[in-house]
PDB file of C-alpha atoms and ligand atoms in Angstrom:
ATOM      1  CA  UNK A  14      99.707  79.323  65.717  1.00  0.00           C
ATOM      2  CA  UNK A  15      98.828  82.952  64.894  1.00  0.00           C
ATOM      3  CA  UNK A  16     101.436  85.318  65.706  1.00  0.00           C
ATOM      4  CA  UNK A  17     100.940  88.758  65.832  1.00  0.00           C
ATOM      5  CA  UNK A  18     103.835  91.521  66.230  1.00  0.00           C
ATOM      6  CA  UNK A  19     102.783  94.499  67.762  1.00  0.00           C
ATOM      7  CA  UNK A  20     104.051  97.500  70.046  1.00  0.00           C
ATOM      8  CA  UNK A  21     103.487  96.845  74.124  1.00  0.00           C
ATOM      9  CA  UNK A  22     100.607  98.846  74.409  1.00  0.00           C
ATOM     10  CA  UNK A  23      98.784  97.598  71.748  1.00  0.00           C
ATOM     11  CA  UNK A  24      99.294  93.502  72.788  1.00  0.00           C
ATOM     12  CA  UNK A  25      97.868  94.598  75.838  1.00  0.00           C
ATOM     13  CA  UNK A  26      94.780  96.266  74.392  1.00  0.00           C
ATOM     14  CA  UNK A  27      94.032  93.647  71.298  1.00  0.00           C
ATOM     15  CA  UNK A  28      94.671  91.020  73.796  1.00  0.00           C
ATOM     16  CA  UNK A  29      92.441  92.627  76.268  1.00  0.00           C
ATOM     17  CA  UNK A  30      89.625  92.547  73.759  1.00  0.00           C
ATOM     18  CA  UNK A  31      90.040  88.707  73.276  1.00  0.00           C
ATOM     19  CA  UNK A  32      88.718  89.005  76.675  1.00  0.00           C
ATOM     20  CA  UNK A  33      85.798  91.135  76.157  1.00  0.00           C
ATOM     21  CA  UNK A  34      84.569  89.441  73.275  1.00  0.00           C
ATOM     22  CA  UNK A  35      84.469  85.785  75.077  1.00  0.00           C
ATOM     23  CA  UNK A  36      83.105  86.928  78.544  1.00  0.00           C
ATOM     24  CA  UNK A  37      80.408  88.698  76.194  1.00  0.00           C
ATOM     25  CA  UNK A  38      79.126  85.591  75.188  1.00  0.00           C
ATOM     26  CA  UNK A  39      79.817  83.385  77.964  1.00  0.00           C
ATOM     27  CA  UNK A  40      79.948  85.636  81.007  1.00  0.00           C
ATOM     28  CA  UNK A  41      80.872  82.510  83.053  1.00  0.00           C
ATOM     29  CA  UNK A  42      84.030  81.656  81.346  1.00  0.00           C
ATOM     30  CA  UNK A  43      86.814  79.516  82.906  1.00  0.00           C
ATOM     31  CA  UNK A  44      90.005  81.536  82.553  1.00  0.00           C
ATOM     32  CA  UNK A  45      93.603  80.407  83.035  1.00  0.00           C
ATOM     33  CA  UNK A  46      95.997  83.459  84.114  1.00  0.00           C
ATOM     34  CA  UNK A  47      99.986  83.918  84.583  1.00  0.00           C
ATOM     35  CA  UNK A  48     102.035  85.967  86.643  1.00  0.00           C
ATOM     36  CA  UNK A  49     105.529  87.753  85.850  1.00  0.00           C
ATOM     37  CA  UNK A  50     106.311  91.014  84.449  1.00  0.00           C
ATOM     38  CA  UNK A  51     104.909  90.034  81.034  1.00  0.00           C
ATOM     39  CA  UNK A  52     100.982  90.186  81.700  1.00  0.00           C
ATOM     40  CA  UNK A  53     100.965  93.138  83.820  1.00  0.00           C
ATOM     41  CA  UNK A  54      99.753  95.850  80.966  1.00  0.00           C
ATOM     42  CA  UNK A  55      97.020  93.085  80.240  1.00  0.00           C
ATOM     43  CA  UNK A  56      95.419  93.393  83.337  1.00  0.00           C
ATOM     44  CA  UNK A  57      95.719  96.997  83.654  1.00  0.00           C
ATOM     45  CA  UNK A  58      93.709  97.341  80.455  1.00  0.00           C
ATOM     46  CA  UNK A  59      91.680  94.579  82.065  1.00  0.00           C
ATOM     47  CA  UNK A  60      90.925  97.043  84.816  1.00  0.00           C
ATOM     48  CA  UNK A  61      90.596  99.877  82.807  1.00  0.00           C
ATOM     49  CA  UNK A  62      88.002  97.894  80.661  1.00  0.00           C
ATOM     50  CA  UNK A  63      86.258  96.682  84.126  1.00  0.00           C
ATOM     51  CA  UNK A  64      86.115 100.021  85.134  1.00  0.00           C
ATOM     52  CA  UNK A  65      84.548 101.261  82.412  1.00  0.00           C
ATOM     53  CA  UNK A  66      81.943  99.127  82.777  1.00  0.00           C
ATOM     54  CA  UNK A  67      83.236  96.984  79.460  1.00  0.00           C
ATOM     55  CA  UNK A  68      84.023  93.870  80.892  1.00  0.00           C
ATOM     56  CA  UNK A  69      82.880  91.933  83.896  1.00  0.00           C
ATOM     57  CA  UNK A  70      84.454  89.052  85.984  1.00  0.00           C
ATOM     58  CA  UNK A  71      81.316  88.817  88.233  1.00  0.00           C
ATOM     59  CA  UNK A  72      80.839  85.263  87.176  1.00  0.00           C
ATOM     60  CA  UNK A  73      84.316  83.855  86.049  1.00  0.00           C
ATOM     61  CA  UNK A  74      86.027  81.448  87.742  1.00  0.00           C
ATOM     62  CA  UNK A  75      90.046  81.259  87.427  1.00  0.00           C
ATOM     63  CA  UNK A  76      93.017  78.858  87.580  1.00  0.00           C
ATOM     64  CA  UNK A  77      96.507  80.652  88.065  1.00  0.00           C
ATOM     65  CA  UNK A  78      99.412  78.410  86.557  1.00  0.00           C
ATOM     66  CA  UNK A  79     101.712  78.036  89.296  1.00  0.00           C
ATOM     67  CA  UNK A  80     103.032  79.010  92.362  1.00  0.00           C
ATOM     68  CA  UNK A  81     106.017  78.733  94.597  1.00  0.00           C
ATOM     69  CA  UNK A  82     106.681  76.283  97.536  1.00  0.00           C
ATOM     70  CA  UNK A  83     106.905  77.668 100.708  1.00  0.00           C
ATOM     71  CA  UNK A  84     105.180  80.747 100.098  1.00  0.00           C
ATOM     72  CA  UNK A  85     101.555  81.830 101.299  1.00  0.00           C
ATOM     73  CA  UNK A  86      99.052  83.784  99.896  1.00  0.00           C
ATOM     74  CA  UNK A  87      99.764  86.559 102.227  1.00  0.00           C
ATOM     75  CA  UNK A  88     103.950  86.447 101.204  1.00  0.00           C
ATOM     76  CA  UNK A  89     104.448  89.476  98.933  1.00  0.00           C
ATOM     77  CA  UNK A  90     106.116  87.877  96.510  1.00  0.00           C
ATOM     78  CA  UNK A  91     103.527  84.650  96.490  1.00  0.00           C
ATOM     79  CA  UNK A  92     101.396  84.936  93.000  1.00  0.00           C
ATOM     80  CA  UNK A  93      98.400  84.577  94.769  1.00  0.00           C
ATOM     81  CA  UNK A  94      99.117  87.571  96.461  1.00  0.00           C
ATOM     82  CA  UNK A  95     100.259  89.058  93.194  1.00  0.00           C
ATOM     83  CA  UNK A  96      96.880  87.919  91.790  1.00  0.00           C
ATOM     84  CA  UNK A  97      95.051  89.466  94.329  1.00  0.00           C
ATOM     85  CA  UNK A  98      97.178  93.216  93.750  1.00  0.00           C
ATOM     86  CA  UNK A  99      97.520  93.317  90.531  1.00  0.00           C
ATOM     87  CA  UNK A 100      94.068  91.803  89.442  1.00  0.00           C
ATOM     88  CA  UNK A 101      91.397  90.473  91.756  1.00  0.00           C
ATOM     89  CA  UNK A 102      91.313  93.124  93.933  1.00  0.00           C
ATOM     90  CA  UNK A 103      90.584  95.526  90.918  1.00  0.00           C
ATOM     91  CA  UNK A 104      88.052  94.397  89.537  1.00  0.00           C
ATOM     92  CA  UNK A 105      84.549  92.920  90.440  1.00  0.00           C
ATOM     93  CA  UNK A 106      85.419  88.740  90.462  1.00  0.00           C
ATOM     94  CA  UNK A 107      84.210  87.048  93.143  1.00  0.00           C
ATOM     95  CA  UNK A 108      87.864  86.262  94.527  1.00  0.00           C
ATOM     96  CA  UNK A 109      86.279  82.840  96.004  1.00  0.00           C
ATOM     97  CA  UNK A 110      85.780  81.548  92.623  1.00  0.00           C
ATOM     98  CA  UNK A 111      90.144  82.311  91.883  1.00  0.00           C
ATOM     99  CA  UNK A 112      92.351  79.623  91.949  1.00  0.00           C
ATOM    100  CA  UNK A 113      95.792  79.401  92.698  1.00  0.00           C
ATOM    101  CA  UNK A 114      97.599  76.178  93.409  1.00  0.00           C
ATOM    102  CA  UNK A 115      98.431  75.943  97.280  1.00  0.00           C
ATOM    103  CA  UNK A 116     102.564  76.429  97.859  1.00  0.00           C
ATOM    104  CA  UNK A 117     102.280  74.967 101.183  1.00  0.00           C
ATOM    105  CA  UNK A 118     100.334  72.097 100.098  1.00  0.00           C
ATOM    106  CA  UNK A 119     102.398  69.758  98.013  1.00  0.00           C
ATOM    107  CA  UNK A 120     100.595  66.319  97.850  1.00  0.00           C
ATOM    108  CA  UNK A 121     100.276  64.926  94.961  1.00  0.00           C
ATOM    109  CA  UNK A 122      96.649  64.273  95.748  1.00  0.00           C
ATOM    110  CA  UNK A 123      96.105  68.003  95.778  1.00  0.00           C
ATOM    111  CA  UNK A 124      97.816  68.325  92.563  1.00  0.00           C
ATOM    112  CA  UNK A 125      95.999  65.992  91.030  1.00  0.00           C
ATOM    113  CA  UNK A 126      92.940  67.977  92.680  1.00  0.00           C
ATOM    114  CA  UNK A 127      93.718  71.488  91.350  1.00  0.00           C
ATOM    115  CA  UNK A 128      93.774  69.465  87.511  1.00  0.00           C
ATOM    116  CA  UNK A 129      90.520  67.939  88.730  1.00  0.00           C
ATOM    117  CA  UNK A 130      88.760  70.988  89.817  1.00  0.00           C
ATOM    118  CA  UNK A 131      89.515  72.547  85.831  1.00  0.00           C
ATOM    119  CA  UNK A 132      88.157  69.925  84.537  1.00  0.00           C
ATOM    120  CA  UNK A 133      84.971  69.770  86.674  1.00  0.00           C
ATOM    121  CA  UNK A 134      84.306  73.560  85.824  1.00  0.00           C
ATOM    122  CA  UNK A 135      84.630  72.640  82.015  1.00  0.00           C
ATOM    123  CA  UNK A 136      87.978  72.962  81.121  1.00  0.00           C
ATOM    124  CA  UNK A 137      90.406  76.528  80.315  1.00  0.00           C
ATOM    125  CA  UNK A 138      88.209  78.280  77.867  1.00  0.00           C
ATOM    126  CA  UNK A 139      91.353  81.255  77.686  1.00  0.00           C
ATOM    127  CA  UNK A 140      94.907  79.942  79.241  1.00  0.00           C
ATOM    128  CA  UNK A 141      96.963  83.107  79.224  1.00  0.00           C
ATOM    129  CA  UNK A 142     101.148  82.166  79.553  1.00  0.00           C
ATOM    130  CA  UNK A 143     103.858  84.249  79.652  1.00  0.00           C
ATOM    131  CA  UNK A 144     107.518  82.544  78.832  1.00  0.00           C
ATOM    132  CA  UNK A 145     110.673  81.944  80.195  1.00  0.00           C
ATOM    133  CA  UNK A 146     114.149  82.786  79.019  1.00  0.00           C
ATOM    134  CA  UNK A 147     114.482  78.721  78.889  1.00  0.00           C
ATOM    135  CA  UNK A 148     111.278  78.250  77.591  1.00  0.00           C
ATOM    136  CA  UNK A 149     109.617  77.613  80.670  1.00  0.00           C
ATOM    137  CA  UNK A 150     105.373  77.803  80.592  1.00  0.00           C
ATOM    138  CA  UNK A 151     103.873  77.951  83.966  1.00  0.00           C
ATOM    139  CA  UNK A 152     106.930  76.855  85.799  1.00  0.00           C
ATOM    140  CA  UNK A 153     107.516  73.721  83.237  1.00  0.00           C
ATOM    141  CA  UNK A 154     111.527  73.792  82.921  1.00  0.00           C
ATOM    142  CA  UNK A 155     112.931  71.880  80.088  1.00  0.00           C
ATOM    143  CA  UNK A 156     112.652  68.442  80.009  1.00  0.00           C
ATOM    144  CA  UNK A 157     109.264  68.151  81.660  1.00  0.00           C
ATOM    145  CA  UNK A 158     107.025  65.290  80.071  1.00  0.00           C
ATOM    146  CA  UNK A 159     104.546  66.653  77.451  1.00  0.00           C
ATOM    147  CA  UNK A 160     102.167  64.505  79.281  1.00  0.00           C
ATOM    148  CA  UNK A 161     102.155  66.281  82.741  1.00  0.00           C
ATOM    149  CA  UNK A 162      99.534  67.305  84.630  1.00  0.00           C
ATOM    150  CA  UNK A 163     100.084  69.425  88.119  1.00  0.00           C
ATOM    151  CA  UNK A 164     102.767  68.731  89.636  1.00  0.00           C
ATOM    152  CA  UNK A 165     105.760  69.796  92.066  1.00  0.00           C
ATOM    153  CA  UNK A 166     109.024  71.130  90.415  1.00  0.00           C
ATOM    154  CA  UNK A 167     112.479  72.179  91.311  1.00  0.00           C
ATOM    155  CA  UNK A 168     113.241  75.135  89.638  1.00  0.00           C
ATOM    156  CA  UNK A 169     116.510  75.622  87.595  1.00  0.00           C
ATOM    157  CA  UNK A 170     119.349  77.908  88.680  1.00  0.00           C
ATOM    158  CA  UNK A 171     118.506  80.009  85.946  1.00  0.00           C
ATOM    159  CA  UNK A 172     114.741  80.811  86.724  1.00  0.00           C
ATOM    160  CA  UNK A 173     116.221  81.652  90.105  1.00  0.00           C
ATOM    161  CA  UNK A 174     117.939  83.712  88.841  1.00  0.00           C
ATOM    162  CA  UNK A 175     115.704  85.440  86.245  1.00  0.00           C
ATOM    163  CA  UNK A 176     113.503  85.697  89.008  1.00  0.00           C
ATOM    164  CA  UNK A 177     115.962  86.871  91.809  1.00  0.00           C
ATOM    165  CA  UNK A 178     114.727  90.819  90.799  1.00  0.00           C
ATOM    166  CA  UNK A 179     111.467  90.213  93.354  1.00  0.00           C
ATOM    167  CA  UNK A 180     113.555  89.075  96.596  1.00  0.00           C
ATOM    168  CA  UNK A 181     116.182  90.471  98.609  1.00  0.00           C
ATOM    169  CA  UNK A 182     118.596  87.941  97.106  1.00  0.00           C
ATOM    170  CA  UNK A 183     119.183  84.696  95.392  1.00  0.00           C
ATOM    171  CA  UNK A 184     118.974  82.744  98.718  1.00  0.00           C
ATOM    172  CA  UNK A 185     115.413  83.948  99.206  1.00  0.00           C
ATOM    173  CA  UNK A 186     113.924  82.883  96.082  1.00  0.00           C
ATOM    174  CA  UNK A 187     112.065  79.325  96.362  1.00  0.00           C
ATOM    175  CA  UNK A 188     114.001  76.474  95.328  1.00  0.00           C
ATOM    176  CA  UNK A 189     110.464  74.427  93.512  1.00  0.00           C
ATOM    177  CA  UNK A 190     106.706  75.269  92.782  1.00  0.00           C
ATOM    178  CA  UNK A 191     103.853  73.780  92.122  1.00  0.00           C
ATOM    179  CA  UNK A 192     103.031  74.422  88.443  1.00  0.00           C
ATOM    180  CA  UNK A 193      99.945  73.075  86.071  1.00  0.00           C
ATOM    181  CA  UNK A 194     101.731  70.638  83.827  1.00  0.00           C
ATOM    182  CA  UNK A 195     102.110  70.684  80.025  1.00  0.00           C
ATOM    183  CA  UNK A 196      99.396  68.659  79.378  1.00  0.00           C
ATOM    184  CA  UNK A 197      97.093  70.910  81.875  1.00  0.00           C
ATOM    185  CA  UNK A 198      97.763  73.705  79.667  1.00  0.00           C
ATOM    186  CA  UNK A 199      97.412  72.056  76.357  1.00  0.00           C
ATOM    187  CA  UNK A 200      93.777  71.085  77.294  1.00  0.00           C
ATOM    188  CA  UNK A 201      93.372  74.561  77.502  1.00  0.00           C
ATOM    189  CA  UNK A 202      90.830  75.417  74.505  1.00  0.00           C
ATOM    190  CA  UNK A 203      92.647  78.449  73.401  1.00  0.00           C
ATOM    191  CA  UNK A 204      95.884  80.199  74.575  1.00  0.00           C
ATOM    192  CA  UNK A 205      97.196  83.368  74.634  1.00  0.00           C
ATOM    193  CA  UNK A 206     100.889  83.514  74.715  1.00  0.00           C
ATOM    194  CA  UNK A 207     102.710  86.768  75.549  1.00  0.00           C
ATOM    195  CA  UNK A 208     106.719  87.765  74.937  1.00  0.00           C
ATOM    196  CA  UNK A 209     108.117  90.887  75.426  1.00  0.00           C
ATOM    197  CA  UNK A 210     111.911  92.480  75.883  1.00  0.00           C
ATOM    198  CA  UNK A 211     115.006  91.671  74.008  1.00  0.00           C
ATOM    199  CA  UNK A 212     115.571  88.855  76.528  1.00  0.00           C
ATOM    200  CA  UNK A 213     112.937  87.108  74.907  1.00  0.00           C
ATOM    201  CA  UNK A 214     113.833  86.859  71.339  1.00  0.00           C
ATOM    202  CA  UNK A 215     115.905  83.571  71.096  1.00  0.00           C
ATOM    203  CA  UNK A 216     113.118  81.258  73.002  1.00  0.00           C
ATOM    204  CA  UNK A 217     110.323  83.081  70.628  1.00  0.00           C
ATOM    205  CA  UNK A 218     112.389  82.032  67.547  1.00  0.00           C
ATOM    206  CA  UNK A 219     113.140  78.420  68.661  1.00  0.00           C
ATOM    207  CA  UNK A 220     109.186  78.085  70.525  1.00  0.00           C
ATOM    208  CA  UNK A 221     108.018  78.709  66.394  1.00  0.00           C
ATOM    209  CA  UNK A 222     110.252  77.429  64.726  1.00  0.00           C
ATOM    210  CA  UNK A 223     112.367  74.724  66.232  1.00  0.00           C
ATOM    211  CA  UNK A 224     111.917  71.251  66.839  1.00  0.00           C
ATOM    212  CA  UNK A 225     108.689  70.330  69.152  1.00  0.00           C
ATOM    213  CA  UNK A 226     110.699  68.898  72.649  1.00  0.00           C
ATOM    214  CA  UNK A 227     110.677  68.471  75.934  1.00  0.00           C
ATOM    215  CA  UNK A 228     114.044  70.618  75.707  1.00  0.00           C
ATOM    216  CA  UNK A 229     112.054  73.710  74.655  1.00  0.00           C
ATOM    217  CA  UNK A 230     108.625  73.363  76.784  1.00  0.00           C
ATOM    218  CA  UNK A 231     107.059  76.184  74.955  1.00  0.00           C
ATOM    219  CA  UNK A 232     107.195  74.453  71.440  1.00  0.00           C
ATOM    220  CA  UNK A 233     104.661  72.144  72.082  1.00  0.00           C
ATOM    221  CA  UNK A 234     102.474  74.901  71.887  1.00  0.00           C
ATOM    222  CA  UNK A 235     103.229  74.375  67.950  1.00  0.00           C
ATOM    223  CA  UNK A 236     100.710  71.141  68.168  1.00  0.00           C
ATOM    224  CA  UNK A 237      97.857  73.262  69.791  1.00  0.00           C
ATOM    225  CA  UNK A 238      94.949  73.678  67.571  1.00  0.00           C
ATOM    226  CA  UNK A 239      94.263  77.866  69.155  1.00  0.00           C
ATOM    227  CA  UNK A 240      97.286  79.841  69.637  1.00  0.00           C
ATOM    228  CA  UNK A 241      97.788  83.142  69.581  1.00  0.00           C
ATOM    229  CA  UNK A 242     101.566  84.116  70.009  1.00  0.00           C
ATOM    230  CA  UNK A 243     101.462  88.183  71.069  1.00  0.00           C
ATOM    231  CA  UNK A 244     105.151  89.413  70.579  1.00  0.00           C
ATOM    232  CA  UNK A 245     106.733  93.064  70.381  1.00  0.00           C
ATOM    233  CA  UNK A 246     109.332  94.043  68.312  1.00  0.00           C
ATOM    234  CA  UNK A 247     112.200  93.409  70.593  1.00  0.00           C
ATOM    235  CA  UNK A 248     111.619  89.993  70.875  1.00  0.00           C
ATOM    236  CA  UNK A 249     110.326  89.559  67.305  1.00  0.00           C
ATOM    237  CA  UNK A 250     114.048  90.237  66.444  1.00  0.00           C
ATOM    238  CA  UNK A 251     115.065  87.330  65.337  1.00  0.00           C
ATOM    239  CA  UNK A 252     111.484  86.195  63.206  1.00  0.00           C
ATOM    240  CA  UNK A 253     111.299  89.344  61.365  1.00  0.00           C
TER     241      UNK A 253
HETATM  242  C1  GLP B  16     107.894  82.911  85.929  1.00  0.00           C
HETATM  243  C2  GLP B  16     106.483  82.363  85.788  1.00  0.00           C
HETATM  244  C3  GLP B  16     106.094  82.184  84.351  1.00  0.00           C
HETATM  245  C4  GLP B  16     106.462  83.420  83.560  1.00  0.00           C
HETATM  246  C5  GLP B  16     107.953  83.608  83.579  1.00  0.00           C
HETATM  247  C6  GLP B  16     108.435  84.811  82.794  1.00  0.00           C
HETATM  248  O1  GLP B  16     108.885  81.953  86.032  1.00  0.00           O
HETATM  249  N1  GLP B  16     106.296  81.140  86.483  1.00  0.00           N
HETATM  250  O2  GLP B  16     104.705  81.910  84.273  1.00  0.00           O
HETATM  251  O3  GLP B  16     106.004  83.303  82.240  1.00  0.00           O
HETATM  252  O4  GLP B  16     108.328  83.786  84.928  1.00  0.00           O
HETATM  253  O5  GLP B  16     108.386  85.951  83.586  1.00  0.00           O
HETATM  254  P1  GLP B  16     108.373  87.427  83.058  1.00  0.00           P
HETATM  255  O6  GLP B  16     107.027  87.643  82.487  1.00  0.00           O
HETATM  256  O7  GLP B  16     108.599  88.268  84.274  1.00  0.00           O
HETATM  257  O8  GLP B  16     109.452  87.528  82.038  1.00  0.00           O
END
């Protein structure tokens, strides 16, 4: 795992160019992307690059993690829909070829589809994750199986929490979501991995250097062959 420790601004940018330099060489790459606060700079600069003619998505084709139950695309606080704003509709990707799992279908035939459909394309050639305060990746809450692939999950109080800032109040936030599972992301060829925030620092610390477990669903990233672990200083605190 290579960690690097940098200010905000400048994950965003080095990150960004991690992006530049693959779709340079294979313009049709397969890209994984995340939603939360954490990758938002990332696609600015993604936009910013786009619009300056530096990067294009013409030919991409993308998986998004996760996404809540109950919620469609058009629901403001659905991450397809957060997709869409904050990304796709920025820049020039051909929003047919995106991918989010569906939150109103939850079969586990169309789970096992969405894992299908990656693999038919050629597999995650750039899985970007952000992290939870639990450890979460995608919305894989402690104790999920390292051997997962998409699947429905009830989400814990405290991810409902953490994520009660988007909704009027706790009771509106979606009780599960459909999430790629551990081993979806692990077949990923290379990962990007982004903390950020004070918040953060504990998980980073025990995602690098504790024990690889179910218990902590980041730190199986530790047995990934192509990590790259973007932190800032706040939640480098404790790994300094
Ligand atoms: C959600 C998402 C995760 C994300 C996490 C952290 O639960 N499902 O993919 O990494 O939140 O969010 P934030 O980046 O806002 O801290």
């Amino acid at each position: 795992m290579k960690i690097i420790i940098d200010s905000r601004e400048n994950i965003a940018k080095k990150a960004a160019l991690r992006y530049v330099e693959l779709l340079s060489k294979k313009p049709d790459a397969i890209l994984g992307y995340a939603t939360g606060s954490t990758p938002l700079d990332l696609y600015g600069e993604l936009v910013k690059l786009n619009k300056e003619g530096k990067i294009s998505f013409k030919d991409v084709t993308t998986f998004n993690l996760d996404e809540y139950v109950g919620l469609d695309g058009s629901h403001d606080q659905s991450y397809r829909y957060f997709m869409n704003t904050n990304l796709f509709s920025k820049v020039d990707i051909d929003v047919s070829k995106t991918n989010v799992p569906s939150g109103l279908d939850t079969s586990a035939e169309t789970a096992a589809a969405y894992d299908k459909a990656i693999e038919a394309a050629g597999g995650i050639d750039i899985q970007l994750l952000g992290i939870g305060n639990n450890g979460h990746i995608g919305f894989n809450e402690p104790g999920t199986p390292f051997g997962s692939s998409t699947h429905m999950v009830e989400l814990t109080e405290s991810t409902r929490e953490a994520n009660k800032r988007f909704f009027a109040s706790i009771d509106d936030v979606p009780t599960h979501a459909v999430t790629m599972g551990i081993k979806t992301v692990m077949n990923a060829k290379s990962i990007i991995i982004i903390a950020l925030g004070k918040a953060k620092a504990e998980i980073v610390k025990k995602t690098i250097y504790g024990d690889v477990t179910p218990d902590v669903p980041a730190s199986v990233l530790q047995l990934h062959p192509d990590v790259e672990f973007y932190i800032d200083e706040e939640a480098a605190e404790l790994i300094k």
